[in-house]
Amino acid sequence: MWAPVAFGGGCATYFALEAEPPLWPLTLAALVAPVAWLVARRTGLRRGWTLPLMLLACFALGLACAKLRTDEVAAPVAPPMARPTVVEGWVVDVDSPGAAGPRVVLAPVRIRGLAPEAVPVRLRATVRGETPEPGQPIRLRAILNPPPAPASPGAYDFGRNAYFQRMGGVAFSIGETRPALLPEPPASLRRTMAINGLRYDLARRIVERLGPRTGGVAAAMTTGHEAWLDPAQVDVMRDSGLAHILSISGLHMAVVGGFAFFLVRLLVAAWPWLALRVSGKKVAAWAGLIAVGTYLVVSGAPPPAERAAITAAIAFLAVLLDRQAITMHALAVAALVVLALQPEAIVTPGFQMSFAATAALVALVEAWPRRPKEISAPWPILAVQRSGAWLGAAVLASLVAGAATGPFAMQHFNRTAMYGLLANLTVAPISDFLVMPALALGALLEPLGLGAPFLWLAGQGIGATLAVGGWVAALPGAVRTVASAPDAALPTAFLGVLFCCLWRGPLRWLGLPFACAVLVWPRPPAPELWIGEGGAQAAFVSGGEAVVVRPGVRRFAVDVWSRRRGLKAVQRPGEGWACSRFACAPAEAGAGPVALWWGRRAPSVEQLNELCRAAAVVGIRAEVAVLPPSCEGRLVLDAVDWARGGAVELWRDGPAATGWRARWAAEARGDRPWSRMAAAPPPG
C-alpha cells in the first residue's frame, strides 16, 4: 500500500524542482531501480532490504512518469500581445464565467500575427454579447496573453494547470463575436464538440425546467456547466462548507455509481427467474461501471471527475473479480492508476483532498467494530438502534473526512467553514438520497421529454440545500481565514494522514502530530507590501489588515494574496491619498509605503518626481528609461521587473533600513516549461 505513496512522492519531487531536469537521468533511474528491486527479490534478500528498494523504484518511476507526461503535453503558448489581434476558431465548450463576462474554450485555427505552428491548441476566451454554443465557428478581436502566473509568490499556479490541459493562453474580446468561415475540423474535435453541444443543451433544458436559482446548481451538478451559477450563491455555499456539492467529483461519482448498483441489484433480486441464473451483484457492478462512464461523458470529463471515475471503476472491477470493493488495497490501486495517467494530479488540491478523505474513511470502515446481528427483537427497538447507529456513523464519518481534508483546505484555500460539519450532516441525506438520484433519472429521461417530475424533485432538494447553506453561512463566525504555512508543512501533514490511515496497530497514532503540521506550524511574518503582476494593483499591511490601493481592480489576485497571509482586505481610505486617472500615491506621511502608476505610457519626469517623493516604493506599469535624482534611495519597479518576476512581496530589510527584501512569483515557480513565456511578436 505504500507503493503509490512512493510513486506520488516521485511525482511531487519533480514538480518541486526549481529547474527542469533532463530526461535521460530520470529514465535511467526508472530502469535501474526496478531491476535492482527484482534482483534483490530473486536472490532471497530479506524484506528489510527489498522493501526500501521497492519504494525507491516507485519513487524513480514517479519522477520519470511526471517528466514524460510534461514532455507529452507540451504545446505552443500564446505570447503577450500589447495590441488587439484577430482570433478565429471553433467553440469547443462553454466555460465557467469570469469576472469580465462569459467564457468559452476555443480551438483556434488562425491568429493574426502568429505562424500556424505557434497557434495554441486551446484558448480560454472571454466573450461579449450572447454566449456562443459548442460547435460554432467564431471570429473575435481580442487581447491575447499567456496563461496567468500565480497571483502571489507560492500561490496556486494556474499556468501549470493550463499547461497540462494544453490551454495555451487567454483572450479577452473587445468586440462582439462574429461567425467565421473555417475549414472542417478534425474528426476528434468534431466528436468532442458534438458531445459538449449535447451537454450544453441538456444544461439549458434543466435551467428552463427549474429556473436560474436551482437550475443553475442542478446544471453544474449534472453537466459541469457553471454558466448559470450566481456568484453570490457560490460564496454562500463556500462559506457554509458546501461548495464541494457544486463541482463534479468523488461524491457525485459515488452516488451515481452506487445508485445504479443498488437499483439494478434490487431489480435482479425482485425477478426470481433472473436471480437464479445470473449473479445480481456482478450485473449491478456492470451497471455501475456504465453509469460512471456515462456520467463522466455528460460531465465533460474534467480532471477531478476523471480521477473519481477511475476510483469508482476500480471498486466495481473488484466486485467483478470477487474481491472486496472498499479496501485500502483497492484505493492504493486507484491512486497508482490515477498518478500514472495524470502525475500532475499530485499537486492539485482536488486529488490531495479526495484521496486523503477516502483513505481516512476506508481506515474508519476497516476499524469499525462488527456489531452482532440480533436473533429476535421488536421492530421499534431495532428502528431506534439502527437510526442511532446510522446517525453516529454519519457524524463520525464527517468528522474523519473533515479532519483529513482540513490541512489541505487551510493551506490551499485559507478558508475554514466553522460550521461545515453541521451543514454537511444536514444536507448529506438530501443530496445523497434525493438530489443526485433524481438528477440522474431526470437527465436520462429529459431528452425524451419525461424528465420533468424527477427534475422537479431534485429542484426541491436543491432549494432545501441552498436554504441550509444560507442559514449556516449567516451564523456568527461562519468563516475563518487561516494564513498558509511554509511549503514543508503540507507534505508533512499529508504523510502524517497517510501514516495514520495505512499503518496497522496503535503505532499509527504517531502520525497524528505530523498530520496537524499545517495547523501548528509557525507562520512567517507577513510582507509589508504586495504588488501584483504588471504593477496594476498593490496592497500594504496596516493594523493587521491588507489595505488595497485600487479598490475593485484585480479583486481575485488581492483576495488570493490577502487570504494566503491571513489578512482581511479592506478598501483604501479616501483621505491621505492623491489619485488621478493613471496614478495613486500617498499625500500624507504614513499613509502608505507605495505609489502606483498604471498607465501604459511611461510617466513624465515631473510625474515620476511626484511619485518618488510620495513613497518609498514606486510601481510603474510601463518601462522607465532614466530615473530622476528624486528617485535615489527609492525602490522603483517597472515593466522590465514585472516581465521578469511577476507579482512581488516586499519586506523591509532591517528595522530602520531603507532597503527592501523581495520575493518574486517567478522565483517560486522556477524555470519550468509552464513558467516560460514566449517573446511578443511584432503586431501583425
XYZ file of C-alpha atoms in Angstrom:
684
model
C 0.000 0.000 0.000
C 2.990 2.309 0.324
C 3.909 1.914 -3.353
C 1.509 4.703 -4.511
C 2.857 6.933 -1.721
C 6.409 6.488 -3.018
C 5.252 6.916 -6.632
C 3.393 10.096 -5.689
C 6.450 11.280 -3.797
C 8.459 10.994 -7.005
C 5.814 12.980 -8.898
C 5.715 15.649 -6.173
C 9.511 15.905 -6.116
C 9.554 16.508 -9.857
C 7.084 19.397 -9.537
C 9.009 20.856 -6.591
C 12.232 21.208 -8.596
C 13.315 24.758 -9.383
C 14.750 23.854 -12.799
C 13.551 21.394 -15.434
C 15.623 18.190 -15.250
C 16.858 16.367 -18.364
C 15.010 13.216 -19.350
C 17.863 10.708 -19.595
C 18.925 10.509 -15.888
C 15.304 10.103 -14.776
C 14.719 7.397 -17.395
C 17.934 5.632 -16.381
C 16.922 5.682 -12.702
C 13.462 4.387 -13.623
C 15.086 1.426 -15.377
C 17.847 0.637 -12.865
C 15.850 0.927 -9.620
C 13.120 -1.623 -10.511
C 15.759 -4.028 -11.836
C 17.678 -3.727 -8.568
C 14.495 -4.460 -6.619
C 13.631 -7.515 -8.753
C 17.169 -8.890 -8.470
C 17.046 -8.426 -4.689
C 13.787 -10.384 -4.522
C 15.121 -13.186 -6.735
C 18.231 -13.577 -4.606
C 16.104 -14.076 -1.488
C 17.082 -10.949 0.439
C 15.001 -10.150 3.488
C 12.062 -7.756 3.401
C 14.127 -5.212 5.312
C 16.199 -4.812 2.107
C 13.605 -5.396 -0.607
C 11.002 -3.003 0.801
C 13.264 0.105 0.626
C 14.347 -0.950 -2.863
C 10.696 -1.273 -3.923
C 9.895 2.191 -2.539
C 12.968 3.622 -4.284
C 11.873 2.009 -7.563
C 8.377 3.509 -7.251
C 9.890 6.895 -6.419
C 12.110 6.783 -9.523
C 9.173 5.678 -11.676
C 7.110 8.597 -10.373
C 9.864 11.062 -11.279
C 10.218 9.648 -14.801
C 6.463 9.415 -15.340
C 5.966 13.087 -14.420
C 8.757 14.145 -16.776
C 7.378 12.049 -19.653
C 3.905 13.470 -19.104
C 5.292 17.023 -19.164
C 7.043 16.390 -22.469
C 3.980 14.649 -23.905
C 1.535 17.539 -23.339
C 3.931 20.274 -24.490
C 2.120 22.664 -26.813
C 2.530 26.231 -28.103
C 1.882 29.039 -25.619
C 0.476 32.386 -26.716
C 2.890 35.312 -26.336
C 1.770 38.510 -24.584
C 0.393 40.916 -27.177
C 0.190 44.615 -26.403
C -2.255 45.257 -29.267
C -5.522 43.511 -30.140
C -5.390 40.711 -32.661
C -7.951 38.623 -34.547
C -8.656 35.084 -33.355
C -10.643 32.588 -35.418
C -11.548 29.173 -34.098
C -14.125 26.603 -33.078
C -16.034 26.836 -29.813
C -15.150 23.575 -28.055
C -17.099 24.169 -24.856
C -18.696 26.822 -22.661
C -16.534 27.504 -19.611
C -17.493 28.899 -16.220
C -17.987 32.682 -16.376
C -15.284 35.030 -15.140
C -15.417 38.461 -13.558
C -15.350 40.103 -17.016
C -18.170 38.022 -18.539
C -18.951 34.644 -20.119
C -16.067 32.465 -21.253
C -15.634 29.726 -23.832
C -12.911 27.236 -24.700
C -11.648 27.758 -28.248
C -9.736 25.538 -30.628
C -8.029 28.347 -32.582
C -7.429 27.868 -36.286
C -5.880 31.222 -37.145
C -4.431 34.028 -35.007
C -3.256 37.132 -36.754
C 0.424 37.723 -36.024
C 1.235 34.091 -35.210
C 2.638 31.450 -37.516
C 0.460 28.311 -37.861
C 2.885 26.220 -35.838
C 2.766 28.806 -32.986
C -1.024 28.752 -32.646
C -2.043 27.240 -29.251
C -4.082 24.050 -29.144
C -6.709 25.641 -26.874
C -7.570 29.128 -25.654
C -9.886 30.333 -22.913
C -11.698 33.364 -24.302
C -13.849 35.921 -22.503
C -16.561 36.973 -24.964
C -19.060 39.802 -25.162
C -22.711 39.616 -26.012
C -24.515 36.325 -26.427
C -22.518 33.251 -25.442
C -21.696 31.088 -28.499
C -22.505 27.388 -28.259
C -20.157 24.415 -28.759
C -19.525 23.652 -32.418
C -19.832 27.235 -33.676
C -17.001 28.811 -35.710
C -16.388 32.341 -34.413
C -14.149 35.303 -35.072
C -13.258 37.808 -32.382
C -10.972 40.765 -31.925
C -9.186 40.259 -28.631
C -6.209 40.909 -26.394
C -4.129 37.730 -26.216
C -1.927 36.711 -23.298
C -0.283 33.536 -21.986
C -1.992 31.716 -19.091
C -1.861 33.741 -15.853
C 1.021 33.388 -13.445
C 0.394 32.903 -9.709
C -1.323 35.862 -8.050
C 1.408 35.930 -5.414
C 4.660 34.060 -4.766
C 3.866 30.471 -3.776
C 0.160 30.702 -4.635
C -1.633 28.145 -6.802
C -0.112 28.085 -10.278
C -2.918 28.437 -12.824
C -0.345 28.449 -15.606
C 0.813 24.961 -14.642
C -2.760 23.699 -14.612
C -3.346 25.243 -18.054
C -0.128 23.677 -19.385
C -1.332 20.147 -18.646
C -4.725 20.934 -20.162
C -2.891 22.229 -23.270
C -4.566 25.588 -22.682
C -2.093 27.892 -24.404
C -3.472 31.292 -23.493
C -6.328 33.585 -22.556
C -8.127 36.003 -24.864
C -10.234 38.999 -23.820
C -12.633 40.043 -26.539
C -13.016 43.783 -27.135
C -15.961 43.441 -29.501
C -18.906 41.254 -30.396
C -18.161 37.756 -31.630
C -18.885 37.140 -35.289
C -19.320 33.987 -37.395
C -16.205 32.735 -39.161
C -15.603 30.651 -42.260
C -13.232 27.871 -41.247
C -12.079 24.583 -42.772
C -13.709 21.417 -41.469
C -12.227 20.421 -38.089
C -10.615 17.019 -37.423
C -12.876 14.101 -36.544
C -11.777 14.047 -32.888
C -12.615 17.733 -32.486
C -15.988 17.263 -34.186
C -16.782 14.432 -31.801
C -15.772 16.490 -28.759
C -17.844 19.474 -29.875
C -20.868 17.250 -30.566
C -20.715 15.781 -27.055
C -20.261 19.210 -25.496
C -23.169 20.515 -27.553
C -25.417 17.796 -26.142
C -24.192 18.588 -22.630
C -24.881 22.293 -23.072
C -28.326 21.606 -24.471
C -29.127 19.358 -21.500
C -27.902 22.018 -19.068
C -30.086 24.645 -20.750
C -33.123 22.341 -20.573
C -32.550 21.796 -16.861
C -32.314 25.532 -16.225
C -35.501 26.151 -18.218
C -37.280 23.485 -16.166
C -36.155 24.661 -12.735
C -35.318 28.342 -13.145
C -31.930 30.040 -12.754
C -31.618 29.672 -8.959
C -31.987 25.924 -8.522
C -31.499 25.093 -12.198
C -28.027 26.615 -12.240
C -26.954 24.360 -9.366
C -28.606 21.324 -10.985
C -26.864 22.027 -14.306
C -23.492 22.348 -12.557
C -24.011 19.061 -10.680
C -25.150 17.225 -13.814
C -23.133 18.585 -16.729
C -20.384 20.627 -15.057
C -21.614 23.847 -16.719
C -21.425 26.748 -14.264
C -22.660 29.459 -16.628
C -25.923 29.858 -14.705
C -24.472 29.907 -11.186
C -24.967 33.113 -9.225
C -21.598 34.269 -7.769
C -23.310 35.275 -4.520
C -24.795 31.789 -4.344
C -21.361 30.247 -4.795
C -19.964 32.417 -1.983
C -22.745 31.261 0.345
C -22.056 27.604 -0.454
C -18.338 28.135 0.082
C -18.833 29.900 3.429
C -21.105 27.108 4.647
C -18.696 24.334 3.614
C -20.993 23.018 0.861
C -19.062 24.212 -2.202
C -17.932 20.638 -2.955
C -21.518 19.867 -3.998
C -21.228 22.245 -6.968
C -18.170 20.619 -8.563
C -18.360 17.124 -10.017
C -16.004 14.928 -8.017
C -15.853 11.748 -5.965
C -19.097 12.361 -4.084
C -21.115 12.649 -7.294
C -19.478 9.629 -8.925
C -20.007 7.539 -5.797
C -23.673 8.495 -5.532
C -24.446 7.944 -9.231
C -22.499 4.677 -9.452
C -23.828 3.448 -6.123
C -27.425 4.350 -7.013
C -27.164 2.425 -10.299
C -25.530 -0.532 -8.493
C -28.176 -0.861 -5.796
C -31.093 -0.182 -8.156
C -30.040 -2.891 -10.617
C -29.235 -5.328 -7.824
C -32.696 -4.737 -6.346
C -34.378 -5.261 -9.722
C -32.478 -8.518 -10.310
C -33.402 -9.772 -6.842
C -37.042 -8.858 -7.448
C -37.158 -11.147 -10.539
C -36.683 -14.697 -9.189
C -36.177 -16.311 -12.606
C -33.269 -13.946 -13.363
C -31.883 -14.023 -9.837
C -31.453 -17.797 -10.050
C -29.489 -17.614 -13.321
C -27.170 -14.614 -13.007
C -25.082 -13.018 -10.287
C -27.078 -9.956 -9.301
C -24.034 -8.375 -7.700
C -21.934 -8.646 -10.864
C -24.734 -7.434 -13.139
C -25.140 -4.472 -10.801
C -21.373 -3.841 -10.970
C -21.563 -3.680 -14.766
C -24.471 -1.226 -14.410
C -22.374 0.859 -12.020
C -19.490 0.928 -14.495
C -21.808 2.037 -17.300
C -23.387 4.700 -15.077
C -19.981 6.091 -14.052
C -18.764 6.139 -17.670
C -21.930 7.852 -18.865
C -21.747 10.443 -16.104
C -18.101 11.088 -16.959
C -19.064 11.875 -20.568
C -22.074 14.005 -19.570
C -19.979 15.986 -17.082
C -17.397 16.885 -19.719
C -14.699 14.722 -18.085
C -12.933 17.405 -16.001
C -9.789 16.090 -14.274
C -11.456 15.670 -10.828
C -14.290 13.678 -12.427
C -11.784 11.507 -14.323
C -9.952 10.681 -11.101
C -13.220 9.904 -9.317
C -14.361 7.716 -12.218
C -11.118 5.720 -12.115
C -11.520 5.161 -8.376
C -15.153 4.070 -8.779
C -14.245 1.810 -11.698
C -11.572 0.067 -9.592
C -14.214 -0.625 -6.926
C -16.670 -2.126 -9.438
C -13.902 -4.180 -11.051
C -13.103 -5.583 -7.626
C -16.708 -6.757 -7.370
C -16.466 -8.391 -10.804
C -13.268 -10.163 -9.728
C -14.861 -11.387 -6.487
C -12.753 -9.064 -4.376
C -13.879 -6.709 -1.638
C -14.647 -3.328 -3.204
C -13.948 -0.982 -0.291
C -10.438 -1.749 0.922
C -7.225 0.161 1.301
C -5.653 -2.076 -1.374
C -8.320 -1.029 -3.905
C -7.728 2.613 -3.033
C -3.967 2.106 -3.451
C -4.501 0.631 -6.919
C -6.792 3.540 -7.845
C -4.234 6.091 -6.648
C -1.448 4.378 -8.601
C -3.544 4.299 -11.795
C -4.531 7.969 -11.448
C -0.951 9.112 -10.834
C 0.376 7.023 -13.712
C -2.108 8.651 -16.089
C -2.030 12.156 -14.555
C 1.128 12.696 -12.484
C 0.285 16.396 -12.256
C -2.691 15.482 -10.051
C -0.360 15.143 -7.055
C -0.062 18.951 -6.755
C -3.772 19.699 -7.198
C -5.997 20.325 -4.162
C -8.740 18.066 -5.552
C -6.564 14.953 -5.675
C -4.976 15.583 -2.301
C -8.280 16.185 -0.523
C -10.146 13.405 -2.309
C -7.649 10.651 -1.600
C -6.923 11.840 1.944
C -10.643 11.799 2.771
C -11.190 8.429 1.076
C -8.209 6.864 2.843
C -9.483 8.127 6.188
C -12.974 6.769 5.536
C -11.675 3.384 4.392
C -9.497 3.197 7.506
C -12.599 4.002 9.555
C -14.549 1.225 7.833
C -11.742 -1.287 8.463
C -11.515 -0.297 12.132
C -15.279 -0.138 12.686
C -16.393 -2.872 15.144
C -18.681 -5.551 13.722
C -21.970 -5.460 15.586
C -23.570 -8.866 16.146
C -26.923 -9.306 14.446
C -29.966 -9.664 16.649
C -31.755 -13.023 16.526
C -35.091 -11.572 17.511
C -36.028 -8.084 18.624
C -39.140 -5.883 18.328
C -39.007 -3.598 15.307
C -39.399 -0.340 17.313
C -36.243 -1.202 19.257
C -34.419 -2.139 16.049
C -35.527 1.118 14.410
C -34.190 3.203 17.308
C -30.926 1.263 17.494
C -30.228 1.391 13.784
C -31.193 5.051 13.497
C -28.799 5.866 16.312
C -26.065 3.753 14.737
C -26.596 5.453 11.357
C -26.506 8.918 12.924
C -23.357 8.083 14.874
C -21.666 6.663 11.787
C -22.619 9.746 9.739
C -21.251 12.138 12.385
C -18.036 10.142 12.783
C -17.550 9.840 9.005
C -17.991 13.614 8.565
C -15.561 14.296 11.405
C -12.949 11.913 9.998
C -13.270 13.195 6.422
C -13.204 16.805 7.617
C -10.117 16.198 9.739
C -8.333 14.507 6.818
C -9.106 17.307 4.356
C -8.678 20.164 6.845
C -4.911 20.676 6.310
C -5.367 20.951 2.549
C -8.308 23.370 2.828
C -6.275 25.585 5.155
C -3.155 25.564 3.010
C -4.750 25.929 -0.428
C -7.892 27.961 0.215
C -7.043 29.668 3.546
C -10.677 29.423 4.467
C -12.276 27.259 7.129
C -16.045 26.869 7.320
C -16.521 26.644 11.078
C -19.968 25.058 10.793
C -19.211 22.852 7.798
C -19.863 19.680 9.787
C -23.343 20.894 10.740
C -24.140 21.894 7.147
C -22.888 18.637 5.636
C -24.690 16.463 8.184
C -27.920 18.285 7.391
C -27.501 18.253 3.618
C -25.912 14.824 3.071
C -29.177 12.815 3.238
C -30.882 15.280 0.902
C -28.035 15.266 -1.602
C -27.234 11.539 -1.498
C -30.723 10.052 -1.402
C -32.826 12.675 -3.173
C -30.985 15.203 -5.324
C -28.380 13.035 -7.100
C -30.658 10.041 -7.870
C -33.430 12.376 -9.075
C -30.965 14.321 -11.234
C -29.604 11.091 -12.708
C -33.069 9.901 -13.691
C -34.152 13.363 -14.830
C -31.088 13.852 -17.030
C -31.543 10.360 -18.502
C -35.212 10.947 -19.368
C -35.099 14.646 -20.259
C -34.105 14.084 -23.939
C -37.326 12.030 -24.220
C -39.339 14.791 -22.579
C -40.032 12.653 -19.490
C -37.611 14.160 -17.003
C -39.850 16.884 -15.527
C -41.071 15.007 -12.392
C -37.587 13.889 -11.394
C -36.042 17.289 -12.094
C -38.779 18.944 -10.028
C -37.968 16.601 -7.155
C -34.257 17.400 -7.482
C -35.123 21.107 -7.533
C -36.910 20.804 -4.205
C -33.873 19.125 -2.697
C -31.540 21.771 -4.133
C -33.778 24.510 -2.736
C -33.524 22.921 0.713
C -29.745 22.624 0.314
C -29.422 26.307 -0.594
C -31.602 27.255 2.366
C -29.370 25.294 4.753
C -26.272 26.823 3.172
C -27.648 30.350 3.531
C -28.592 29.767 7.166
C -25.203 28.293 8.094
C -23.232 30.976 6.212
C -25.129 33.694 8.108
C -24.164 32.323 11.530
C -21.681 34.447 13.517
C -18.075 33.491 12.788
C -19.076 31.105 9.979
C -15.780 31.583 8.130
C -12.267 31.897 9.480
C -9.262 32.913 7.420
C -6.060 30.943 8.069
C -2.680 32.012 6.719
C -0.754 29.482 4.639
C 2.032 27.611 6.407
C 5.520 27.234 4.869
C 5.759 24.840 1.938
C 7.183 21.975 4.005
C 4.089 21.818 6.238
C 1.681 20.341 3.700
C 3.801 17.312 2.635
C 4.440 16.662 6.326
C 0.707 16.723 7.038
C -0.012 14.510 4.016
C 2.456 11.864 5.182
C 1.046 12.099 8.700
C -2.501 11.493 7.453
C -1.354 8.552 5.324
C 0.606 7.043 8.211
C -2.492 7.211 10.425
C -4.533 5.507 7.704
C -2.110 2.899 6.335
C -0.215 1.732 9.395
C -1.779 -1.112 11.357
C -1.858 -1.105 15.144
C -1.546 1.573 17.821
C 1.664 2.971 16.324
C -0.475 4.640 13.649
C -1.198 7.474 16.100
C 2.434 8.546 15.842
C 1.372 10.183 12.581
C -1.197 12.420 14.284
C 1.230 15.232 15.305
C 2.573 15.305 11.754
C -0.972 15.365 10.346
C -1.529 18.571 12.351
C 1.559 20.257 10.850
C -0.379 22.853 8.838
C -2.364 23.814 11.918
C 0.549 24.208 14.354
C 3.451 25.220 12.081
C 4.589 28.789 12.910
C 3.687 31.305 10.225
C 6.399 33.639 8.947
C 5.774 37.370 9.295
C 3.563 38.812 6.566
C 5.249 41.065 3.990
C 4.752 44.777 4.364
C 3.773 45.225 0.730
C 2.446 43.239 -2.238
C 2.396 44.423 -5.859
C 0.505 42.310 -8.368
C 1.657 41.128 -11.768
C 2.140 44.035 -14.159
C 2.151 46.625 -11.376
C -1.548 47.428 -11.825
C -2.544 46.728 -8.207
C -0.934 46.836 -4.782
C -1.796 46.312 -1.139
C 0.085 47.009 2.076
C -0.274 45.782 5.636
C -1.564 48.247 8.200
C -3.021 47.364 11.570
C -3.274 43.673 10.719
C -5.271 44.375 7.540
C -4.402 44.406 3.841
C -5.146 47.923 2.586
C -5.925 47.857 -1.142
C -4.587 50.768 -3.193
C -7.067 50.468 -6.099
C -10.466 49.214 -4.914
C -12.297 46.963 -7.354
C -9.260 46.248 -9.567
C -7.968 42.658 -9.876
C -10.016 41.619 -6.874
C -9.214 37.935 -7.305
C -5.466 38.494 -7.046
C -5.907 40.726 -3.998
C -8.150 38.136 -2.355
C -5.676 35.303 -3.016
C -2.734 37.223 -1.568
C -4.536 38.575 1.492
C -6.007 35.172 2.405
C -2.634 33.453 1.983
C -1.231 35.877 4.530
C -4.231 35.590 6.874
C -5.264 39.212 6.305
C -8.594 40.847 5.675
C -8.595 43.012 2.536
C -10.028 46.497 3.126
C -10.540 49.375 0.736
C -8.077 52.258 0.665
C -9.244 55.202 2.825
C -10.076 58.278 0.758
C -8.191 60.793 2.846
C -4.432 60.851 2.835
C -4.138 59.751 -0.794
C -3.894 61.626 -4.076
C -5.172 59.708 -7.083
C -5.579 60.601 -10.739
C -6.555 58.703 -13.865
C -3.269 56.795 -14.114
C -1.647 57.097 -10.693
C -2.249 56.847 -6.970
C 0.175 57.941 -4.255
C 0.073 58.782 -0.552
C -0.402 62.516 0.051
C 0.461 62.433 3.757
C 3.324 60.925 5.711
C 2.474 57.472 6.974
C -0.468 56.993 4.605
C 1.270 54.108 2.832
C 4.637 52.851 1.547
C 3.785 52.572 -2.167
C 2.878 54.742 -5.136
C 1.460 53.248 -8.341
C 1.446 54.313 -11.974
C -0.740 52.029 -14.118
C -0.759 53.977 -17.373
C 0.564 52.132 -20.426
C 2.824 55.076 -21.262
C 5.736 55.939 -19.012
C 5.222 58.920 -16.672
C 6.922 62.208 -17.393
C 9.897 63.367 -15.337
C 7.653 65.652 -13.286
C 5.161 62.865 -12.618
C 7.965 60.478 -11.683
C 9.360 63.088 -9.284
C 5.984 63.316 -7.538
C 5.726 59.539 -7.221
C 9.240 59.150 -5.790
C 8.716 61.946 -3.273
C 5.459 60.363 -2.083
C 6.510 56.783 -1.264
C 9.465 54.521 -0.564
C 8.354 52.038 -3.246
C 7.171 53.066 -6.711
C 5.491 50.622 -9.063
C 5.252 51.641 -12.741
C 3.426 49.581 -15.330
C 5.460 50.969 -18.254
C 9.206 50.779 -18.817
C 11.252 53.703 -17.492
C 14.491 54.549 -19.264
C 16.055 57.071 -16.857
C 15.281 57.816 -13.201
C 15.467 61.410 -11.908
C 17.594 62.293 -8.832
C 14.471 62.368 -6.635
C 14.184 58.575 -7.008
C 17.554 57.975 -5.362
C 17.051 55.763 -2.307
C 13.647 54.663 -3.578
C 12.771 51.202 -4.875
C 11.407 51.739 -8.397
C 9.937 48.725 -10.235
C 8.849 48.963 -13.873
C 7.703 46.804 -16.794
C 11.074 45.065 -17.075
C 10.762 43.816 -13.500
C 7.151 42.633 -13.951
C 8.022 40.761 -17.138
C 10.899 39.018 -15.399
C 9.400 38.343 -11.979
C 5.591 38.705 -11.993
C 3.972 39.544 -8.652
C 6.224 40.507 -5.739
C 6.130 40.582 -1.945
C 8.356 43.056 -0.100
C 9.726 43.139 3.443
C 11.779 45.982 4.923
C 15.404 44.883 5.155
C 16.027 45.655 8.829
C 14.053 47.679 11.367
C 15.296 51.105 10.288
C 16.853 50.417 6.906
C 15.662 51.921 3.657
C 16.321 48.720 1.724
C 13.763 46.065 0.835
C 13.851 42.291 0.576
C 11.781 40.925 -2.309
C 10.269 37.572 -3.166
C 9.059 37.256 -6.750
C 6.471 34.840 -8.108
C 8.920 33.744 -10.827
C 11.426 32.667 -8.168
C 8.820 30.418 -6.558
C 7.807 28.938 -9.942
C 11.339 28.197 -11.083
C 12.488 27.613 -14.644
C 9.855 25.102 -15.748
C 8.051 24.595 -19.089
C 4.817 26.149 -17.762
C 6.635 29.248 -16.480
C 8.364 30.196 -19.731
C 6.648 32.863 -21.798
C 7.385 33.437 -25.467
C 8.545 36.846 -26.537
C 5.862 39.059 -28.020
C 5.967 39.129 -31.824
C 5.635 42.324 -33.787
C 1.978 43.285 -34.177
C 0.511 41.957 -37.390
